PDB file of C-alpha atoms in Angstrom:
ATOM      1  CA  GLY J   1    -147.935   2.752 -45.364  1.00 47.00           C
ATOM      2  CA  ALA J   2    -148.984   2.250 -41.803  1.00 53.00           C
ATOM      3  CA  THR J   3    -150.802  -0.877 -40.782  1.00 56.00           C
ATOM      4  CA  ARG J   4    -153.256  -1.327 -37.969  1.00 69.00           C
ATOM      5  CA  ASP J   5    -153.908  -4.674 -36.334  1.00 81.00           C
ATOM      6  CA  THR J   6    -157.299  -5.082 -34.736  1.00 89.00           C
ATOM      7  CA  GLY J   7    -158.686  -7.902 -32.707  1.00 89.00           C
ATOM      8  CA  ARG J   8    -160.304  -8.956 -29.508  1.00 91.00           C
ATOM      9  CA  LEU J   9    -159.346 -10.959 -26.497  1.00 89.00           C
ATOM     10  CA  THR J  10    -161.194 -12.420 -23.549  1.00 92.00           C
ATOM     11  CA  ALA J  11    -159.483 -12.644 -20.166  1.00 91.00           C
ATOM     12  CA  PHE J  12    -160.260 -13.012 -16.494  1.00 94.00           C
ATOM     13  CA  LEU J  13    -162.194  -9.968 -15.249  1.00 95.00           C
ATOM     14  CA  GLN J  14    -160.279  -6.715 -15.871  1.00 93.00           C
ATOM     15  CA  PRO J  15    -162.551  -4.109 -14.218  1.00 94.00           C
ATOM     16  CA  GLN J  16    -160.074  -1.275 -14.859  1.00 94.00           C
ATOM     17  CA  ALA J  17    -160.313  -1.715 -18.667  1.00 94.00           C
ATOM     18  CA  ARG J  18    -162.206   1.151 -20.361  1.00 95.00           C
ATOM     19  CA  PRO J  19    -162.620   2.290 -23.987  1.00 95.00           C
ATOM     20  CA  GLY J  20    -159.996   4.857 -24.936  1.00 93.00           C
ATOM     21  CA  MET J  21    -157.347   3.440 -22.619  1.00 93.00           C
ATOM     22  CA  VAL J  22    -154.010   2.167 -23.843  1.00 92.00           C
ATOM     23  CA  MET J  23    -152.769  -1.087 -22.365  1.00 88.00           C
ATOM     24  CA  GLU J  24    -149.444  -2.809 -22.764  1.00 85.00           C
ATOM     25  CA  MET J  25    -149.571  -6.393 -24.006  1.00 76.00           C
ATOM     26  CA  GLN J  26    -146.770  -8.298 -22.289  1.00 76.00           C
ATOM     27  CA  ASP J  27    -145.947 -11.942 -22.921  1.00 76.00           C
ATOM     28  CA  ALA J  28    -148.730 -11.989 -25.507  1.00 72.00           C
ATOM     29  CA  PRO J  29    -149.556 -15.417 -26.925  1.00 74.00           C
ATOM     30  CA  ASP J  30    -149.279 -16.049 -30.655  1.00 77.00           C
ATOM     31  CA  GLY J  31    -151.791 -14.052 -32.640  1.00 73.00           C
ATOM     32  CA  LEU J  32    -151.847 -11.056 -30.276  1.00 78.00           C
ATOM     33  CA  PRO J  33    -149.664  -7.987 -30.828  1.00 77.00           C
ATOM     34  CA  ALA J  34    -146.822  -7.292 -28.420  1.00 76.00           C
ATOM     35  CA  GLY J  35    -146.663  -3.731 -27.146  1.00 80.00           C
ATOM     36  CA  PRO J  36    -149.286  -1.051 -26.572  1.00 88.00           C
ATOM     37  CA  VAL J  37    -152.838  -1.396 -27.882  1.00 89.00           C
ATOM     38  CA  TRP J  38    -155.712   1.101 -27.879  1.00 92.00           C
ATOM     39  CA  ILE J  39    -158.930  -0.248 -26.341  1.00 93.00           C
ATOM     40  CA  SER J  40    -161.900   0.561 -28.559  1.00 94.00           C
ATOM     41  CA  ARG J  41    -164.631  -1.445 -26.795  1.00 96.00           C
ATOM     42  CA  VAL J  42    -165.008  -3.393 -23.544  1.00 97.00           C
ATOM     43  CA  ARG J  43    -167.595  -5.873 -22.286  1.00 97.00           C
ATOM     44  CA  HIS J  44    -167.531  -7.205 -18.711  1.00 96.00           C
ATOM     45  CA  GLN J  45    -169.531 -10.348 -17.937  1.00 96.00           C
ATOM     46  CA  VAL J  46    -170.065 -11.554 -14.395  1.00 96.00           C
ATOM     47  CA  THR J  47    -172.234 -14.595 -13.755  1.00 96.00           C
ATOM     48  CA  ASP J  48    -172.424 -17.210 -11.041  1.00 97.00           C
ATOM     49  CA  ARG J  49    -170.038 -19.344 -13.124  1.00 95.00           C
ATOM     50  CA  ARG J  50    -167.490 -16.851 -14.494  1.00 95.00           C
ATOM     51  CA  ALA J  51    -166.161 -13.300 -14.539  1.00 97.00           C
ATOM     52  CA  VAL J  52    -164.519 -12.242 -17.802  1.00 97.00           C
ATOM     53  CA  THR J  53    -163.730  -9.138 -19.801  1.00 96.00           C
ATOM     54  CA  THR J  54    -163.729  -9.015 -23.597  1.00 96.00           C
ATOM     55  CA  ILE J  55    -161.562  -6.247 -25.049  1.00 94.00           C
ATOM     56  CA  TRP J  56    -161.623  -5.049 -28.663  1.00 95.00           C
ATOM     57  CA  PHE J  57    -158.343  -3.360 -29.561  1.00 93.00           C
ATOM     58  CA  ALA J  58    -156.277  -1.696 -32.276  1.00 92.00           C
ATOM     59  CA  ALA J  59    -152.484  -1.723 -32.499  1.00 84.00           C
ATOM     60  CA  GLY J  60    -149.768  -0.743 -34.922  1.00 69.00           C
ATOM     61  CA  GLY J  61    -149.179   2.021 -37.414  1.00 53.00           C
ATOM     62  CA  GLY J  62    -147.229   5.222 -36.972  1.00 47.00           C
ATOM     63  CA  ALA J  63    -148.307   8.710 -35.978  1.00 44.00           C
ATOM     64  CA  ALA J  64    -148.006   9.985 -39.539  1.00 41.00           C
ATOM     65  CA  GLY J  65    -150.134   7.115 -40.800  1.00 42.00           C
ATOM     66  CA  GLY J  66    -152.933   7.618 -38.322  1.00 46.00           C
ATOM     67  CA  GLY J  67    -151.921   4.644 -36.198  1.00 49.00           C
ATOM     68  CA  LEU J  68    -151.926   4.173 -32.457  1.00 49.00           C
ATOM     69  CA  LEU J  69    -149.705   7.133 -31.631  1.00 49.00           C
ATOM     70  CA  GLY J  70    -151.661   9.393 -33.982  1.00 49.00           C
ATOM     71  CA  SER J  71    -154.909   8.292 -32.346  1.00 49.00           C
ATOM     72  CA  LEU J  72    -153.477   9.016 -28.910  1.00 49.00           C
ATOM     73  CA  ALA J  73    -152.347  12.475 -29.960  1.00 46.00           C
ATOM     74  CA  SER J  74    -155.797  13.208 -31.358  1.00 47.00           C
ATOM     75  CA  ALA J  75    -157.490  11.936 -28.215  1.00 47.00           C
ATOM     76  CA  ALA J  76    -155.210  13.970 -25.972  1.00 45.00           C
ATOM     77  CA  GLY J  77    -155.775  17.072 -28.088  1.00 44.00           C
ATOM     78  CA  GLY J  78    -159.515  16.646 -27.679  1.00 44.00           C
ATOM     79  CA  LEU J  79    -159.168  16.878 -23.905  1.00 43.00           C
ATOM     80  CA  PHE J  80    -157.861  20.441 -23.958  1.00 38.00           C
TER      81      PHE J  80
END
């Protein structure tokens, strides 16, 4: 069956990140999936000491198994 990896990462401020977007993970460190991930939640934090974005994501699975591509097709279908 299809598998879906979920997780979260915190990085320097990524103001363009929004829930529902797909981003490509390139040169991902160990423990993070390589390839496209679907952003399910985003939190931006800006203080006088730091500016970071925390991104919750889902990756993996096939369209038939309800994975990332299936989610994208469903989301796109909901726009029309």
